[in-house]
mmCIF file of C-alpha atoms in Angstrom:
data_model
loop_
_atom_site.group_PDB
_atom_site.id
_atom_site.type_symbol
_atom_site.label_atom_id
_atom_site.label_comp_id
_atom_site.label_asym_id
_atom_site.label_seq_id
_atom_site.Cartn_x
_atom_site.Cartn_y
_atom_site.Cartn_z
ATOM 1 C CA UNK A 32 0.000 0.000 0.000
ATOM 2 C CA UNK A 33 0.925 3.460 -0.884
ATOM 3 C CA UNK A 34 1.071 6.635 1.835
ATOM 4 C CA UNK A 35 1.578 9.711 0.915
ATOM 5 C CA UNK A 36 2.657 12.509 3.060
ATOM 6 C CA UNK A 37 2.256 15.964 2.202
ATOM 7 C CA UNK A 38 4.295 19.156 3.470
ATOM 8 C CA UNK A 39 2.963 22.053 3.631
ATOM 9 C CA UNK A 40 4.147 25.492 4.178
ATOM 10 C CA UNK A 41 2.171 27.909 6.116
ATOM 11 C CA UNK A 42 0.348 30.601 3.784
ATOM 12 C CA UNK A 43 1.908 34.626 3.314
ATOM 13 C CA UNK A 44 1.664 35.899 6.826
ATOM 14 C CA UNK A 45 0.918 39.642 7.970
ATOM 15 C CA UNK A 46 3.809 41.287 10.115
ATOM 16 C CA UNK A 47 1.291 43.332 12.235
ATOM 17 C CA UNK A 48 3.026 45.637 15.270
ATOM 18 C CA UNK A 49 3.852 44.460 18.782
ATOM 19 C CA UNK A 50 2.392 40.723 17.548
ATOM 20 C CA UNK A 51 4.138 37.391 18.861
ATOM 21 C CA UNK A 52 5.792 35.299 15.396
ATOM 22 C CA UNK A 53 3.747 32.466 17.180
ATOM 23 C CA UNK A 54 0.669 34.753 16.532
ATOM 24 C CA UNK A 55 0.872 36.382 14.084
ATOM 25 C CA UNK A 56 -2.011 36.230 11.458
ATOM 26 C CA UNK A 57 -2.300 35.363 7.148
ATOM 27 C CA UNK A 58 -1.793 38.062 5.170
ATOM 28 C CA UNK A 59 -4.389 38.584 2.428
ATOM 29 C CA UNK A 60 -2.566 36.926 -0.532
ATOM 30 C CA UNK A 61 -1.588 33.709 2.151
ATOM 31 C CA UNK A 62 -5.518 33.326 2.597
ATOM 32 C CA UNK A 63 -5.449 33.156 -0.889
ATOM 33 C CA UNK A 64 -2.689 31.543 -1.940
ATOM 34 C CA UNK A 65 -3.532 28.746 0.723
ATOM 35 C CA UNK A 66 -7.267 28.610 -0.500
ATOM 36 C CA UNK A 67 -5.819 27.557 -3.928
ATOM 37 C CA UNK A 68 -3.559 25.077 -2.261
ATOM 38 C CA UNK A 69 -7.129 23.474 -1.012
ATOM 39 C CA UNK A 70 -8.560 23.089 -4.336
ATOM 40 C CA UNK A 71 -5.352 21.676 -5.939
ATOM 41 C CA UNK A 72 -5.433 19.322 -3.219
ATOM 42 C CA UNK A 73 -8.626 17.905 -3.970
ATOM 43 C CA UNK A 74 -7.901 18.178 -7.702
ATOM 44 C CA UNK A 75 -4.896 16.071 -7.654
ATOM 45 C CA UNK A 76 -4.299 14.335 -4.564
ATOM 46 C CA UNK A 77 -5.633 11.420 -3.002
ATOM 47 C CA UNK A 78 -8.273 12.476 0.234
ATOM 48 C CA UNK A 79 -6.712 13.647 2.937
ATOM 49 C CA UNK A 80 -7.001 11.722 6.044
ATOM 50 C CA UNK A 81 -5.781 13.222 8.762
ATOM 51 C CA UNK A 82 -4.261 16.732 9.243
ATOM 52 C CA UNK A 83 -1.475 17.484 11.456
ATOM 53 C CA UNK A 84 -0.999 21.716 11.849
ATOM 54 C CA UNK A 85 1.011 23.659 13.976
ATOM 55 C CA UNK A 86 -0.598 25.824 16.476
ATOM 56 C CA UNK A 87 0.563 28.769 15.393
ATOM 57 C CA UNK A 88 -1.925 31.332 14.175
ATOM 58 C CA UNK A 89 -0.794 31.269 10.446
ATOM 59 C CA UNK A 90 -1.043 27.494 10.167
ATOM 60 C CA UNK A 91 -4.418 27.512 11.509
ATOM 61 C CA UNK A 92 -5.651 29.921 9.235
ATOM 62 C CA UNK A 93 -3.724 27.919 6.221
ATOM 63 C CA UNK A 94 -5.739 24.812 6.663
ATOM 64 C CA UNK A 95 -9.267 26.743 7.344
ATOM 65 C CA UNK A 96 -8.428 28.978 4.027
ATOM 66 C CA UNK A 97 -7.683 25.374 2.305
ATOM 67 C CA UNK A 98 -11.474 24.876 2.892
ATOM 68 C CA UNK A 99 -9.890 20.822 3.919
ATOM 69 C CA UNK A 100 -12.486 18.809 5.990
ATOM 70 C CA UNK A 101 -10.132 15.522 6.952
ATOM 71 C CA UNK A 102 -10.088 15.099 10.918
ATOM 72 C CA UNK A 103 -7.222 17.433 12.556
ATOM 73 C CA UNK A 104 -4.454 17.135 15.330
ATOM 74 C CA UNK A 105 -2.913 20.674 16.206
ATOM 75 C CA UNK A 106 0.520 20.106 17.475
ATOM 76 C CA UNK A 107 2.554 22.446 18.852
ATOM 77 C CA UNK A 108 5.392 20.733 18.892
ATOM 78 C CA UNK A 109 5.431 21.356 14.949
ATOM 79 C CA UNK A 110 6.149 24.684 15.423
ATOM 80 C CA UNK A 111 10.434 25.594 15.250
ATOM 81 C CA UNK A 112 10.528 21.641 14.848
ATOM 82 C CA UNK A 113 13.769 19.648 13.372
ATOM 83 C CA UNK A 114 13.686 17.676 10.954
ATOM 84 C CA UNK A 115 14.251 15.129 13.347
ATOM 85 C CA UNK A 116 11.026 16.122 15.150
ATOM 86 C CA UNK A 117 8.631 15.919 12.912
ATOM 87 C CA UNK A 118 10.270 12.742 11.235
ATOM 88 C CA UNK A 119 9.545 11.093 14.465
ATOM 89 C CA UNK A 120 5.946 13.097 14.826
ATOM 90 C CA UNK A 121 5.364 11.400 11.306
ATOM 91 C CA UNK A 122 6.184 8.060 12.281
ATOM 92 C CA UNK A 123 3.914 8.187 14.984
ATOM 93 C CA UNK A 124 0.791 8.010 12.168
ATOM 94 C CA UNK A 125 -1.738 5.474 12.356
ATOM 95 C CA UNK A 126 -1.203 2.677 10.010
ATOM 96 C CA UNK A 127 -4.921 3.244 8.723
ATOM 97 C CA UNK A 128 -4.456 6.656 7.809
ATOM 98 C CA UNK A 129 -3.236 6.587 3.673
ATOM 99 C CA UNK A 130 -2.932 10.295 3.282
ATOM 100 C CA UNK A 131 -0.836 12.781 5.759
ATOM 101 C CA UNK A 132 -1.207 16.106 5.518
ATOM 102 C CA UNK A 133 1.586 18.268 7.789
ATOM 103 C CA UNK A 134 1.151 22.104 8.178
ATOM 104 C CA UNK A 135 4.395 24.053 9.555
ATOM 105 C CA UNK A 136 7.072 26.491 8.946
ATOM 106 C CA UNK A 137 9.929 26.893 7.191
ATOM 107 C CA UNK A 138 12.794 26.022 7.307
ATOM 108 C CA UNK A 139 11.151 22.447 8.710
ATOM 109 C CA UNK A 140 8.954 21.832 5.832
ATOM 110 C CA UNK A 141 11.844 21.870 3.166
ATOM 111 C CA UNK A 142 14.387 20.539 4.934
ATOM 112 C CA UNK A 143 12.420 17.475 6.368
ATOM 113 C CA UNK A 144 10.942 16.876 2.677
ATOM 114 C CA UNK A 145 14.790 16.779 1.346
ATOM 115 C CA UNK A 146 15.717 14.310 4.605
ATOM 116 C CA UNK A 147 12.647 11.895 3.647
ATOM 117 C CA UNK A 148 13.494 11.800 0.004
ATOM 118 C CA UNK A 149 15.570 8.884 -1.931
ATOM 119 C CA UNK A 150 15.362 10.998 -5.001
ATOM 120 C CA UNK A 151 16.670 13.756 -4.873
ATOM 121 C CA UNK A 152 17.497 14.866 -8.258
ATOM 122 C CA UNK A 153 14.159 14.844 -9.779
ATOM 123 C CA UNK A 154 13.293 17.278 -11.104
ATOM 124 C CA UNK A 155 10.237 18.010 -7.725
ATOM 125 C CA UNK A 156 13.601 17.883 -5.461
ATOM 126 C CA UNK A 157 15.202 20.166 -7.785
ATOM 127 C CA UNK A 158 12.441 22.749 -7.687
ATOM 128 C CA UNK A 159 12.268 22.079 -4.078
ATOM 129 C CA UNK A 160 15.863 23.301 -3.057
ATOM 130 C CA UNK A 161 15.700 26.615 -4.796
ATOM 131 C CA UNK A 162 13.023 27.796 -2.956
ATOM 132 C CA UNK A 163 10.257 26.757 -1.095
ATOM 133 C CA UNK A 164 7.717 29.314 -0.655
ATOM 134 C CA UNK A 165 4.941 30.041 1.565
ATOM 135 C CA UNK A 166 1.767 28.012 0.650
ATOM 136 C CA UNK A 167 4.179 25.758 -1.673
ATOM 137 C CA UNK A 168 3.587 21.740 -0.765
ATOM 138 C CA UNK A 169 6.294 18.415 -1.183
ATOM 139 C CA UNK A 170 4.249 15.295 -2.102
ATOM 140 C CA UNK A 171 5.821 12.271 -1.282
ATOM 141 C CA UNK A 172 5.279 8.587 -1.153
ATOM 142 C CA UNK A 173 5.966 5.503 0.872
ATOM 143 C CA UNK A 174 5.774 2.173 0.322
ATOM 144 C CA UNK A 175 6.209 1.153 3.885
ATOM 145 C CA UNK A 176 4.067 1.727 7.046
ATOM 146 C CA UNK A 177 4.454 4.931 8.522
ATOM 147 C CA UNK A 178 6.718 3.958 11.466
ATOM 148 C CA UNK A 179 9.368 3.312 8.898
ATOM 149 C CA UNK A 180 9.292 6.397 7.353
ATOM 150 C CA UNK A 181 13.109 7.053 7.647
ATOM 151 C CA UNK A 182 15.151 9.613 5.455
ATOM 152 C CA UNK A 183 15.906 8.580 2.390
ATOM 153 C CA UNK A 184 12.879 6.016 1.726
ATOM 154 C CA UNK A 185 10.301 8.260 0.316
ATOM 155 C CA UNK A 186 9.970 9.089 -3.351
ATOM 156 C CA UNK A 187 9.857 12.685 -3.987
ATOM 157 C CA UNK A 188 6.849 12.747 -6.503
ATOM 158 C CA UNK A 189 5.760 16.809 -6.855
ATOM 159 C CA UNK A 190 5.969 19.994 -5.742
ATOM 160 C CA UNK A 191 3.365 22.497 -6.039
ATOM 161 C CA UNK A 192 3.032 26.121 -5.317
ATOM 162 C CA UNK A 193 0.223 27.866 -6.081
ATOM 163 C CA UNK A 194 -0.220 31.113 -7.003
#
């Protein structure tokens, strides 16, 4: 069976005065941006089934401008996570769940999607390490149950941002 775990990178945020980073909110074009995240989503992925989002106030207001509807964990452990981290928050998925959506920050998004992939000069990968803007989202798959997602044994099979 085939999982697939997509990254996702918070949308635009705002940069209003005296606000927390941990708070602070989307800005216009990230509600946007994120909303046509969403409908690529449903256009071209599998259905999501489960959502994992960092708490911060950006993330939250990614996934509800993604107009997404699969069950959600908020974890604030996402938020300034390693690699590492959210490997291991990864591995902890449910073997029934096919489709993984994770919703954090850079530089954690990127850099975990270049740890988890075997394939890394595709031409997704390739696109991936130049940049990896806000709203943008790795797709990759496994062929192995979710506790085994280790680096290197994912395929790197798109990367998507939308604008």
């Amino acid at each position: 069976m085939v999982r697939t775990l997509i990254l996702m990178r918070h949308g635009k945020s705002a940069y209003p005065p005296g606000v927390a980073d941990h708070e602070r909110p989307l800005a216009p074009r990230g509600r946007r941006e994120a909303g046509l995240a969403g409908a690529w989503l449903r256009a071209n992925q599998p259905p999501i089934d489960t959502v994992r989002c960092s708490t911060a106030v950006r993330t939250r207001e990614t996934l509800a401008a993604t107009g997404l509807t699969a069950p959600v964990e908020y974890e604030a452990s996402i938020y300034d996570a390693s690699p590492r981290a959210l490997i291991e928050l990864i591995q902890l998925t449910d073997d029934d769940v096919d489709t993984l959506l994770l919703i954090g920050h850079a530089p954690g998004m990127p850099w975990t999607a270049w740890e988890l992939a075997a394939n890394r000069d595709c031409e997704p990968a390739v696109e991936l390490s130049r940049k990896f803007p806000t709203s943008a989202l790795a797709i990759l798959e496994f062929d192995r149950p979710w506790a085994a997602a280790d680096p290197g044994t994912g395929e790197l099979v798109g990367f998507h941002v939308p604008r």
